[in-house]
XYZ file of C-alpha atoms in Angstrom:
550
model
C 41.207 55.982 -22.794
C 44.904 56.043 -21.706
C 47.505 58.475 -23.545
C 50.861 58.630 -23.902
C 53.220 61.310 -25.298
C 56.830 60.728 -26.248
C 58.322 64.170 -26.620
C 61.396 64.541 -28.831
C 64.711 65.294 -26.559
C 65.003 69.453 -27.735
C 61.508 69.067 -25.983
C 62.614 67.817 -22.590
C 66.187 69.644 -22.311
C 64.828 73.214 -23.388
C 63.480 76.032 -21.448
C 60.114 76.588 -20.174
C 59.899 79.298 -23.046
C 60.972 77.263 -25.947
C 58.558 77.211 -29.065
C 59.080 73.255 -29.563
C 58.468 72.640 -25.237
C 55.389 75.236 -26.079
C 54.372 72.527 -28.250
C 54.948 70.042 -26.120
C 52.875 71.569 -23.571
C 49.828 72.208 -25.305
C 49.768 69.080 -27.137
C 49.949 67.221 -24.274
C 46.697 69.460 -22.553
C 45.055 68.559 -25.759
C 45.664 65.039 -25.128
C 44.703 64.758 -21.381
C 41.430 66.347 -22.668
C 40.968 63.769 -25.240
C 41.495 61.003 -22.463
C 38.652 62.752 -20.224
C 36.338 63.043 -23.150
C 37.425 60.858 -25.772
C 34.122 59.255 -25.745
C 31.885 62.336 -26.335
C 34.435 63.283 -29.128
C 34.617 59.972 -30.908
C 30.677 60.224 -31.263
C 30.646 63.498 -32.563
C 28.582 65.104 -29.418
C 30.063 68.324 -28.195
C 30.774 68.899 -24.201
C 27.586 69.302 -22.069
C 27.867 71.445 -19.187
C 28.501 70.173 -16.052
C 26.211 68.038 -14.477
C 24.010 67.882 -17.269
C 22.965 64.284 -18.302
C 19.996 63.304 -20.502
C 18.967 59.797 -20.649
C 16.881 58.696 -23.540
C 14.952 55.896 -21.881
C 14.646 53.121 -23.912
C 16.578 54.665 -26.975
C 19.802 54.418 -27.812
C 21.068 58.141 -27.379
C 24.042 59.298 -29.415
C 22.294 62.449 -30.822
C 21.846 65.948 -30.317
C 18.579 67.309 -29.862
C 17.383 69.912 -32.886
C 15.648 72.316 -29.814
C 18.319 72.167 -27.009
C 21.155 71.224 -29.359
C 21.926 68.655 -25.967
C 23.185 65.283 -26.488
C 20.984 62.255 -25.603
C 22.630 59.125 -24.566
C 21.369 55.426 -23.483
C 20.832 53.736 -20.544
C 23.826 51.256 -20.452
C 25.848 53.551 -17.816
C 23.337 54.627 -15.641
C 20.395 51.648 -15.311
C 21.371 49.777 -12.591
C 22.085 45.603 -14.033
C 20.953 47.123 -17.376
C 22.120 44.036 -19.026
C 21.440 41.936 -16.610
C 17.623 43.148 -16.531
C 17.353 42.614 -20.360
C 18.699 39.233 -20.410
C 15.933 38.545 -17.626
C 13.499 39.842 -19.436
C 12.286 42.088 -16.851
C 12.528 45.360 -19.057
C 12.437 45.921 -22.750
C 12.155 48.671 -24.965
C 9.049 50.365 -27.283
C 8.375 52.346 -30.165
C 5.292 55.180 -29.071
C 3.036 56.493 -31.750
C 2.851 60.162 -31.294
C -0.060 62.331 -31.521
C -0.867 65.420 -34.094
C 0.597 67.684 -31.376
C 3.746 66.061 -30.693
C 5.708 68.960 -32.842
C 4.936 72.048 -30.429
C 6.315 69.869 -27.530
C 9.645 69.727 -25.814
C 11.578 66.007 -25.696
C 9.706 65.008 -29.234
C 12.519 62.722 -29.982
C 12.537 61.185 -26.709
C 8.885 60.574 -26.582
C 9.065 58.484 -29.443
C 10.857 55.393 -27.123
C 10.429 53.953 -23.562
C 11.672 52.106 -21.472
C 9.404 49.264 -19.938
C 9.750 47.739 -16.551
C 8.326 44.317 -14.630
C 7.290 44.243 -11.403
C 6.462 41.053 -9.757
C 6.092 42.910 -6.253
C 5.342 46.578 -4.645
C 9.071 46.106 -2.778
C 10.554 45.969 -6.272
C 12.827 49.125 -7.594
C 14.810 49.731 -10.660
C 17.045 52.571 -10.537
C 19.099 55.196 -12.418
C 22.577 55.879 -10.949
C 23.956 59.414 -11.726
C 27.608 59.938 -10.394
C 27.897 63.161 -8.860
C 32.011 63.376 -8.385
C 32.063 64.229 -12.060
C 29.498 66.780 -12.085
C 29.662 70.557 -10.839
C 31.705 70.567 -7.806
C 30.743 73.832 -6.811
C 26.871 73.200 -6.146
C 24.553 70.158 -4.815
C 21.698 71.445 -6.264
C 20.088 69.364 -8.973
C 17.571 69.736 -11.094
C 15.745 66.342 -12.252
C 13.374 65.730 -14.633
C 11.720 62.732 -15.232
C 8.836 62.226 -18.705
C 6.213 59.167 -18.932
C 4.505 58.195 -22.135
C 0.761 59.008 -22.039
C -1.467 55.929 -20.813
C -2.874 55.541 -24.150
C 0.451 54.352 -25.613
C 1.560 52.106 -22.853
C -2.287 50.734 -22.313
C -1.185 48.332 -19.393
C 1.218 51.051 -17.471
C 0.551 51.103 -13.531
C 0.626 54.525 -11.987
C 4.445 54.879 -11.141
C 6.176 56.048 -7.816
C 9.419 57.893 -8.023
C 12.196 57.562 -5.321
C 14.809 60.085 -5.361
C 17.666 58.824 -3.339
C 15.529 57.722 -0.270
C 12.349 59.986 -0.409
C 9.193 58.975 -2.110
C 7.411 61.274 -4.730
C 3.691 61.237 -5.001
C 3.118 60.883 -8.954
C -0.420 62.766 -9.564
C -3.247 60.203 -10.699
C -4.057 60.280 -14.267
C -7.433 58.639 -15.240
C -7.840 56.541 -17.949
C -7.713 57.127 -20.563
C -4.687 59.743 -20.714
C -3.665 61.544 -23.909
C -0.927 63.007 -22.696
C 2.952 62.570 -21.235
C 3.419 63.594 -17.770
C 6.264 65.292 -16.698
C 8.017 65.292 -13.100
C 10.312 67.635 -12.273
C 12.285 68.753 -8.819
C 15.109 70.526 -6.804
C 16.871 68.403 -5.010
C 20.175 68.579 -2.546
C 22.288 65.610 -3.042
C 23.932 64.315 0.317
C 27.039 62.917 -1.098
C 28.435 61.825 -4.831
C 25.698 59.783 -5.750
C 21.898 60.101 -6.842
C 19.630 57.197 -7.347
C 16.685 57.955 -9.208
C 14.480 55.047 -9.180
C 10.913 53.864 -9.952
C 8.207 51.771 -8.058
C 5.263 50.859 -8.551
C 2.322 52.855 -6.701
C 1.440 50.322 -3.650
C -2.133 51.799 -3.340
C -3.276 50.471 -6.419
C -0.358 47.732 -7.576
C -2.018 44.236 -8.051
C 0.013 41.200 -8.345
C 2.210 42.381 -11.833
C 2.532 45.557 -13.579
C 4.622 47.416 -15.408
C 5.549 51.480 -15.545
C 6.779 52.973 -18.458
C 9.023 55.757 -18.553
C 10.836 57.434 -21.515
C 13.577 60.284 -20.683
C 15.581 60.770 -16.986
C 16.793 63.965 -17.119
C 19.591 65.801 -14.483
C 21.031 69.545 -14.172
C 23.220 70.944 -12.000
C 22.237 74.491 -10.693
C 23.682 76.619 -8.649
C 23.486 77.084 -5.200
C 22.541 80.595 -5.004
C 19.894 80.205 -7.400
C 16.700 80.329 -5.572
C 18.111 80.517 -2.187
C 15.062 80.507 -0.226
C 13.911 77.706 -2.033
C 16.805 75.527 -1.628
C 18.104 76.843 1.226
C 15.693 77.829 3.696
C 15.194 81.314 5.968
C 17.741 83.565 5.768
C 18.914 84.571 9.733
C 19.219 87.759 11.400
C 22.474 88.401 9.921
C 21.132 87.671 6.233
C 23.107 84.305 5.852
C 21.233 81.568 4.508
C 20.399 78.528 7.518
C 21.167 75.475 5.105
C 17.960 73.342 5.102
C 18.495 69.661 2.949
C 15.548 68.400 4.408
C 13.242 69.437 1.750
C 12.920 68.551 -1.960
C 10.883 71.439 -4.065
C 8.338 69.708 -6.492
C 7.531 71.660 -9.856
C 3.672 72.679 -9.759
C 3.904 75.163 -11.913
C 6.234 77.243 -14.341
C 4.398 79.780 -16.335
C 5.590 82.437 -19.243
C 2.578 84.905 -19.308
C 3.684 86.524 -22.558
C 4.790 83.182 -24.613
C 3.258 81.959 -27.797
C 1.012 78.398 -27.318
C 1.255 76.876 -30.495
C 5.559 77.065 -30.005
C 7.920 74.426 -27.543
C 8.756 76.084 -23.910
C 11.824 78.013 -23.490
C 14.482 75.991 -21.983
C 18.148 75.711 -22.734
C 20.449 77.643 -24.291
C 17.895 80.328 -23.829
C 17.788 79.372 -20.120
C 20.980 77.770 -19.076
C 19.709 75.573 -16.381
C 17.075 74.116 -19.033
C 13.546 75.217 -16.938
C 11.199 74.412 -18.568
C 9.001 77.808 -19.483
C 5.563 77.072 -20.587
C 3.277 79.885 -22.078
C 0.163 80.312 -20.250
C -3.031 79.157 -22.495
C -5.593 82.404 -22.953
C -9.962 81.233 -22.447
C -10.820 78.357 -19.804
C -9.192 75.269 -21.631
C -6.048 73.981 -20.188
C -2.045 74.120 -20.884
C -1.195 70.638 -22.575
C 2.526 71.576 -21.477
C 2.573 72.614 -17.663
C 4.932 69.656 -16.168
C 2.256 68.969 -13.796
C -0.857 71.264 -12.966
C -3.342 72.587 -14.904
C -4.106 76.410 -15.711
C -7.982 77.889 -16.434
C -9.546 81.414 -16.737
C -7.263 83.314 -18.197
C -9.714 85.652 -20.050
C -8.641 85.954 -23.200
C -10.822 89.078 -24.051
C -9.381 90.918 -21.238
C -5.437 90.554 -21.885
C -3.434 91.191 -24.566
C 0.507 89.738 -25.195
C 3.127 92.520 -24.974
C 6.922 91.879 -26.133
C 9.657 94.305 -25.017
C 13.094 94.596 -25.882
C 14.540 96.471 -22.810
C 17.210 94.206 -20.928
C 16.922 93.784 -17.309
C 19.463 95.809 -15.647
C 19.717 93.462 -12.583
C 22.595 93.648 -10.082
C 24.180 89.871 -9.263
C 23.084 90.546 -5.693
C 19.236 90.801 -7.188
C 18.963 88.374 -9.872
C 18.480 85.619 -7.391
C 16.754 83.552 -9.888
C 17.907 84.614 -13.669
C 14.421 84.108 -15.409
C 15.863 84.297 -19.386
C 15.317 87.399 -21.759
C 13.068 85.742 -23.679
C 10.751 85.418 -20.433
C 11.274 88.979 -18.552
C 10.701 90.928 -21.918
C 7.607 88.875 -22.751
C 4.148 89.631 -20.606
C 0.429 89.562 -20.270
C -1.686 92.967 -20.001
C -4.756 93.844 -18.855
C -6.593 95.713 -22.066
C -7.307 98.807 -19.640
C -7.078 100.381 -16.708
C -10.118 98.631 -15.033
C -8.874 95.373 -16.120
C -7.661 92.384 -13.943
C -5.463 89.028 -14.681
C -7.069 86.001 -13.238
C -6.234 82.404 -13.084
C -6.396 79.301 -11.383
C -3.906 76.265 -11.036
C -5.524 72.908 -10.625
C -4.318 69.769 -9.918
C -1.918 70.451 -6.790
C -1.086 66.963 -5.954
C 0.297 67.386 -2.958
C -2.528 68.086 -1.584
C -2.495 70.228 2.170
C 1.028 70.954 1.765
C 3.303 74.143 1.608
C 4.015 75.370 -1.416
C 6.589 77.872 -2.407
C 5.445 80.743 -5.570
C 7.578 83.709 -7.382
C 5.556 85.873 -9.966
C 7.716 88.096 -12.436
C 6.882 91.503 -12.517
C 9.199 93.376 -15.110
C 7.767 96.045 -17.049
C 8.836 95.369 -20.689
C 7.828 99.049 -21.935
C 11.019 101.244 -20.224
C 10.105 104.434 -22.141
C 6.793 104.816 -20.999
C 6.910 107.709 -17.210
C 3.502 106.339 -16.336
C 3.907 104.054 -13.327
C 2.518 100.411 -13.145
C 0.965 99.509 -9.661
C -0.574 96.269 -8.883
C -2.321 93.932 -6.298
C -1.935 90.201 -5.660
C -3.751 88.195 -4.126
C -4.592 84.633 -3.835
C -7.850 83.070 -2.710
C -6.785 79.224 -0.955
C -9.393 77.145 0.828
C -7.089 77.000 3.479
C -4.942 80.470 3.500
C -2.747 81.105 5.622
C -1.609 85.173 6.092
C -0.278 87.302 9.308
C -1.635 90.171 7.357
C -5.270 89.966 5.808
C -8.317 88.586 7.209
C -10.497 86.604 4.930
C -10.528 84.289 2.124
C -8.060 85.948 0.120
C -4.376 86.418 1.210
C -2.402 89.169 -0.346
C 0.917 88.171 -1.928
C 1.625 92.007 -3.178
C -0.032 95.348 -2.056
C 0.253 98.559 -3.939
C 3.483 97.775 -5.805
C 5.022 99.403 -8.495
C 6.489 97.526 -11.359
C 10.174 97.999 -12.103
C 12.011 98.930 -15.176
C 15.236 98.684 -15.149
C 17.261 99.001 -12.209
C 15.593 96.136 -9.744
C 14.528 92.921 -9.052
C 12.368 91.397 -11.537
C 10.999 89.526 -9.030
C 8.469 90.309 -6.963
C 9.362 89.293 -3.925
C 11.711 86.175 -2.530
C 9.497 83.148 -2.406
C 6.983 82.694 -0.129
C 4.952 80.102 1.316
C 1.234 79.222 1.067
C -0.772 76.296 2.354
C -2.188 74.835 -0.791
C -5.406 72.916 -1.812
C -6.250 71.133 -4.674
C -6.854 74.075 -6.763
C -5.996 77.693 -6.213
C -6.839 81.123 -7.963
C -4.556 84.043 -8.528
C -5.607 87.685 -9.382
C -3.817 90.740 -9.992
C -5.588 94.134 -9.590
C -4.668 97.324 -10.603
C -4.133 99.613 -7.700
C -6.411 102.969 -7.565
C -3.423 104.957 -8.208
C -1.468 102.913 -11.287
C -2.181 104.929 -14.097
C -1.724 102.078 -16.351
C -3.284 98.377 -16.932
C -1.967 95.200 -14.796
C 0.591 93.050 -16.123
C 2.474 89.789 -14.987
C 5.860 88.123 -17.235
C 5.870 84.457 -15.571
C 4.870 82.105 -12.568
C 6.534 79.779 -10.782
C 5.333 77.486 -7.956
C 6.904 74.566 -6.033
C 5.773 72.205 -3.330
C 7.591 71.618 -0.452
C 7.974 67.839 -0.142
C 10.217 66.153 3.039
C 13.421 64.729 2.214
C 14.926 61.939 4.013
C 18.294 63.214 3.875
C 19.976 59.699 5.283
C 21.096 56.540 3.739
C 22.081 53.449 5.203
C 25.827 52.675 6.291
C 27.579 52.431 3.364
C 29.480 49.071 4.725
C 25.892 47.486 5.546
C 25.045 48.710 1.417
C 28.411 47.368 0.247
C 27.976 43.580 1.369
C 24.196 43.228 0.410
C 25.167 44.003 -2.881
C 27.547 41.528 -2.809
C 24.777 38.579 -1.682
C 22.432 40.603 -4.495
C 24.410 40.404 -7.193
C 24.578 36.163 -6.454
C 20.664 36.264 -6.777
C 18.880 35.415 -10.032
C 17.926 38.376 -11.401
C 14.518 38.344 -10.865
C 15.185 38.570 -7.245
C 17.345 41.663 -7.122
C 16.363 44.979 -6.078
C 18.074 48.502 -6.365
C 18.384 51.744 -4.977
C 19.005 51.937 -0.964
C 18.387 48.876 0.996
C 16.275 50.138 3.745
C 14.942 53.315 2.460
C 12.300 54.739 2.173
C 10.896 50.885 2.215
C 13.758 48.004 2.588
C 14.385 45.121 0.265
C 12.228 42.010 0.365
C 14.685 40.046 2.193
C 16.569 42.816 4.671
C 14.918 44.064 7.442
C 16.676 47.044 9.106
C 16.971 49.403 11.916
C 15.951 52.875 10.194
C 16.904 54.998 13.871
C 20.569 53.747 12.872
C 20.192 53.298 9.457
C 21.632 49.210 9.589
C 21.013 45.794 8.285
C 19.809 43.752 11.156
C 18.360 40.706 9.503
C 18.849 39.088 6.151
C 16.016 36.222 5.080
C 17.506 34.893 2.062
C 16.411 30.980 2.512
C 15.468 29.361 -0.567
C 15.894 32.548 -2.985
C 18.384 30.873 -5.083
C 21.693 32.197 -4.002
C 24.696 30.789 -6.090
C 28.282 31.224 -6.138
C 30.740 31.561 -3.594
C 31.723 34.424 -1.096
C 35.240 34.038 -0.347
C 36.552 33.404 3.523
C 36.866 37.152 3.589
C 33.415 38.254 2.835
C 32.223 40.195 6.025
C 28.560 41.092 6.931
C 26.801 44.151 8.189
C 28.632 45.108 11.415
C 25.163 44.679 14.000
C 23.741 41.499 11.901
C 21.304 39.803 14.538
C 19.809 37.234 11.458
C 21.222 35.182 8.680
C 19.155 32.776 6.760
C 21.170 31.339 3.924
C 19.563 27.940 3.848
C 18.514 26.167 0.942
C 20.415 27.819 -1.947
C 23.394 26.588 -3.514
C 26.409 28.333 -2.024
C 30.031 26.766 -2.622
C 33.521 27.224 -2.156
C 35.422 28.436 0.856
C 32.968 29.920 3.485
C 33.348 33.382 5.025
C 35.143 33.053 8.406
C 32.792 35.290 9.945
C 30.932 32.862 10.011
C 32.280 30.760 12.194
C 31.247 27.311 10.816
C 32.732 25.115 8.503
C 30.063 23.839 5.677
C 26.678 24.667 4.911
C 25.454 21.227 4.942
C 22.602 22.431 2.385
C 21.840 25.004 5.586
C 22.924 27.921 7.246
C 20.466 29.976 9.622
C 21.619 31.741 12.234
């Protein structure tokens, strides 16, 4: 939205100090800010912080949220051909009938739509574009979140494959038939102004057609110093942080100890990067809200909920990963002294790899002199430890719980090798005078990142020839990664288009005598569509004659 201001002449001529140029001045700021955000104001939606986008897949957005008080939008600026894919047919939009529990969840409203895709082949991707030059400029560090309808409302969905950018993410099998929404979530580093987020169907078990379902796309921007290690890597001998953007950091886990079950997770505003903080369920039945493991034995005989209302005194320097108050003051207890906490996380998809885990040890009850010491351990099938030898691995020994005046954290973020299931337990120490306690949990696998793309010029002029192809021949996202397009083959060591098949795919239109091709083309097949106009001199030949391979 262009504005224009026509100041009155006192306005021009008078000093910078003058109460009319004052005017002037501000109205004018209050214009340019208008122009920038006219949209979000004309809809009534208040500013989002930046780098904060929530797509309501397969809604029409324009709302606010009543839990996050976020505004939703639709898909029209960020699905790739959105209209294009609509007037194909090749995605449409559903109403989902919600079970008794919907209310205690998080994204109600969301989970109400999806948004339904068609795949004719495993090769085919349809992709979310987010725009990263208008997002945080001081941080690459996203958090994305992506929620699928249960199986049971979307009875024909295949099992879907996320790529972010060009890295595959396993999606953890759900058997049939599945009651509830899964929920993806990740850190990633973006390598330049753009993120694709895009969706495939899983090739292991894709058939001839299918469809995947998928019903919010969610993206944060966090900052860079929040959960260094993590995001960053080992710290060197000097204590600076070796950048590492090879790795993307998978959500297993995110646990509040102390929370209440039958109430939505903490997220934003109470946690302004929107985490997702799920209370930990008490007996051997499982969370219904943990974005993608699953939690037993928690004995519910043999802890207790305790609530605090001492504030963390945490220097900057400590509070590497700014758990909210709602979460440090909140915590599980043993009921005595002989009393431990034990659990175990299920469902690691990511089967054999490394994962990364933080526990939150902040002891809500300041007043009380009596110190808290405890033990952690963790038993893996295949642990991994420089400092114990056996089945169990010790994450913390003989520690005492802070108050007020350090890290809530236990330690900086660690790394395990994980199985499919693992069990946690915290023991008193023999000199802790009172019970065990734990606030929250969180644990992240550590998935490779291919942190290329191809050559931008190579991208630039295959989107050109897609964007001639019927629809149902188009694909999206990167051309040759982490699989290339039907028709492209590449060479991934230089990350170029080296051959493009496109004979009899019904290409249409003309490409101008200046249209250029990838730089190190070795193949063109062009024959048998129904090119016209004046062909590109690059070229070098002067018709088609109903054929042009080369």
């Amino acid at each position: 939205m262009a504005t224009q201001l026509h100041c009155c002449p006192e306005c021009r001529a008078t000093k910078f100090h003058h109460p009319v140029a004052e005017f002037c001045r501000t109205l004018m700021s209050i214009l340019v800010l208008i122009s920038l955000y006219g949209t979000r104001f004309c809809n009534g939606l208040p500013l989002e912080p930046f780098g904060y986008v929530s797509i309501d897949c397969g809604g029409v957005g324009g709302y606010n949220d009543n839990f996050t008080g976020l505004a939703w939008v639709g898909e029209n600026d960020y699905l790739e051909s959105y209209h294009d894919l609509r007037s194909a047919n090749l995605t449409s939009s559903i109403v989902l009938m919600q079970d008794s529990n919907s209310t205690i969840r998080d994204n109600v409203k969301q989970l109400e739509t999806a948004r339904i895709f068609n795949f004719s082949s495993a090769f085919t991707r349809y992709c979310y574009n987010f725009n990263l030059s208008l997002s945080n400029k001081n941080s690459t560090v996203y958090l994305v979140r992506a929620m699928f309808p249960s199986l049971l409302s979307v009875s024909d969905s295949e099992q879907p494959r996320i790529v972010v950018d060009t890295s595959y993410l396993e999606v953890p099998y759900r058997p049939e038939p599945s009651y509830e929404p899964l929920t993806i979530e990740l850190l990633a580093t973006a390598s330049d102004d753009s993120m694709n987020v895009c969706l495939t169907p899983d090739n292991a078990r894709f058939t001839d057609t299918g469809i995947v379902a998928i019903s919010s796309l969610e993206l944060r921007s966090v900052p860079e110093t929040l959960y260094p290690v993590l995001i960053h890597g080992k710290v060197d001998a000097d204590g600076r942080v070796v950048q590492d953007t090879f790795n993307y950091y998978v959500t297993q886990a995110r646990l509040n100890f102390g929370g209440d079950e039958s109430s939505p997770g903490i997220r934003y505003p109470s946690d302004k990067y929107d985490r997702l903080w799920y209370a930990a369920p008490r007996g051997d039945r499982q969370s219904r809200n943990i974005p993608v493991s699953s939690i037993y034995g928690l004995d519910k005989f043999n802890v207790k909920s305790i609530k605090g209302s001492t504030v963390p005194n945490i220097s900057p320097e400590d509070d590497l990963f700014q758990v909210p108050l709602a979460v440090s003051t909140s915590a599980l207890e043993g009921v005595d002294s002989t009393s431990n906490i034990s659990f175990q996380l299920d469902n690691l998809y990511y089967y054999g790899s490394t994962y990364c885990l933080s526990i939150v040890l902040f002891d809500v009850d300041a007043d009380e002199n009596r110190s808290r010491i405890v033990n952690i351990y963790n038993q893996d099938y295949n642990y991994f430890s420089q400092n114990y030898s056996g089945p169990w691995q010790w994450i913390l020994q003989d520690s005492e719980v802070p108050k007020t005046q350090t890290n809530i954290w236990s330690d900086r973020a660690f790394k395990f090798i994980g199985s499919p299931d693992t069990t946690f337990e915290i023991l008193p120490a023999a000199n802790s005078a009172r019970p065990v306690m734990v606030n929250a949990l969180e644990l992240y696998a550590v998935v490779e990142n291919v942190p290329l793309k191809t050559n931008p010029w190579d991208v630039s002029k295959v989107q050109i020839l897609r964007d001639k192809l019927p629809v149902s021949g188009k694909s999206f996202g990167d051309p040759c990664l982490p699989v290339p397009w039907e028709w492209i083959k590449c060479d991934l060591e230089l990350r170029v288009i080296v051959e493009i098949n496109l004979g009899s795919w019904g290409l249409q239109g003309s490409l101008g005598e200046d249209f250029k091709f990838p730089w190190v083309l070795t193949v063109l097949d062009l024959s048998n569509n129904r090119l016209n106009g004046t062909l590109p001199r690059s070229l070098g030949i002067s018709s088609f004659n109903g054929a042009a391979k080369m």
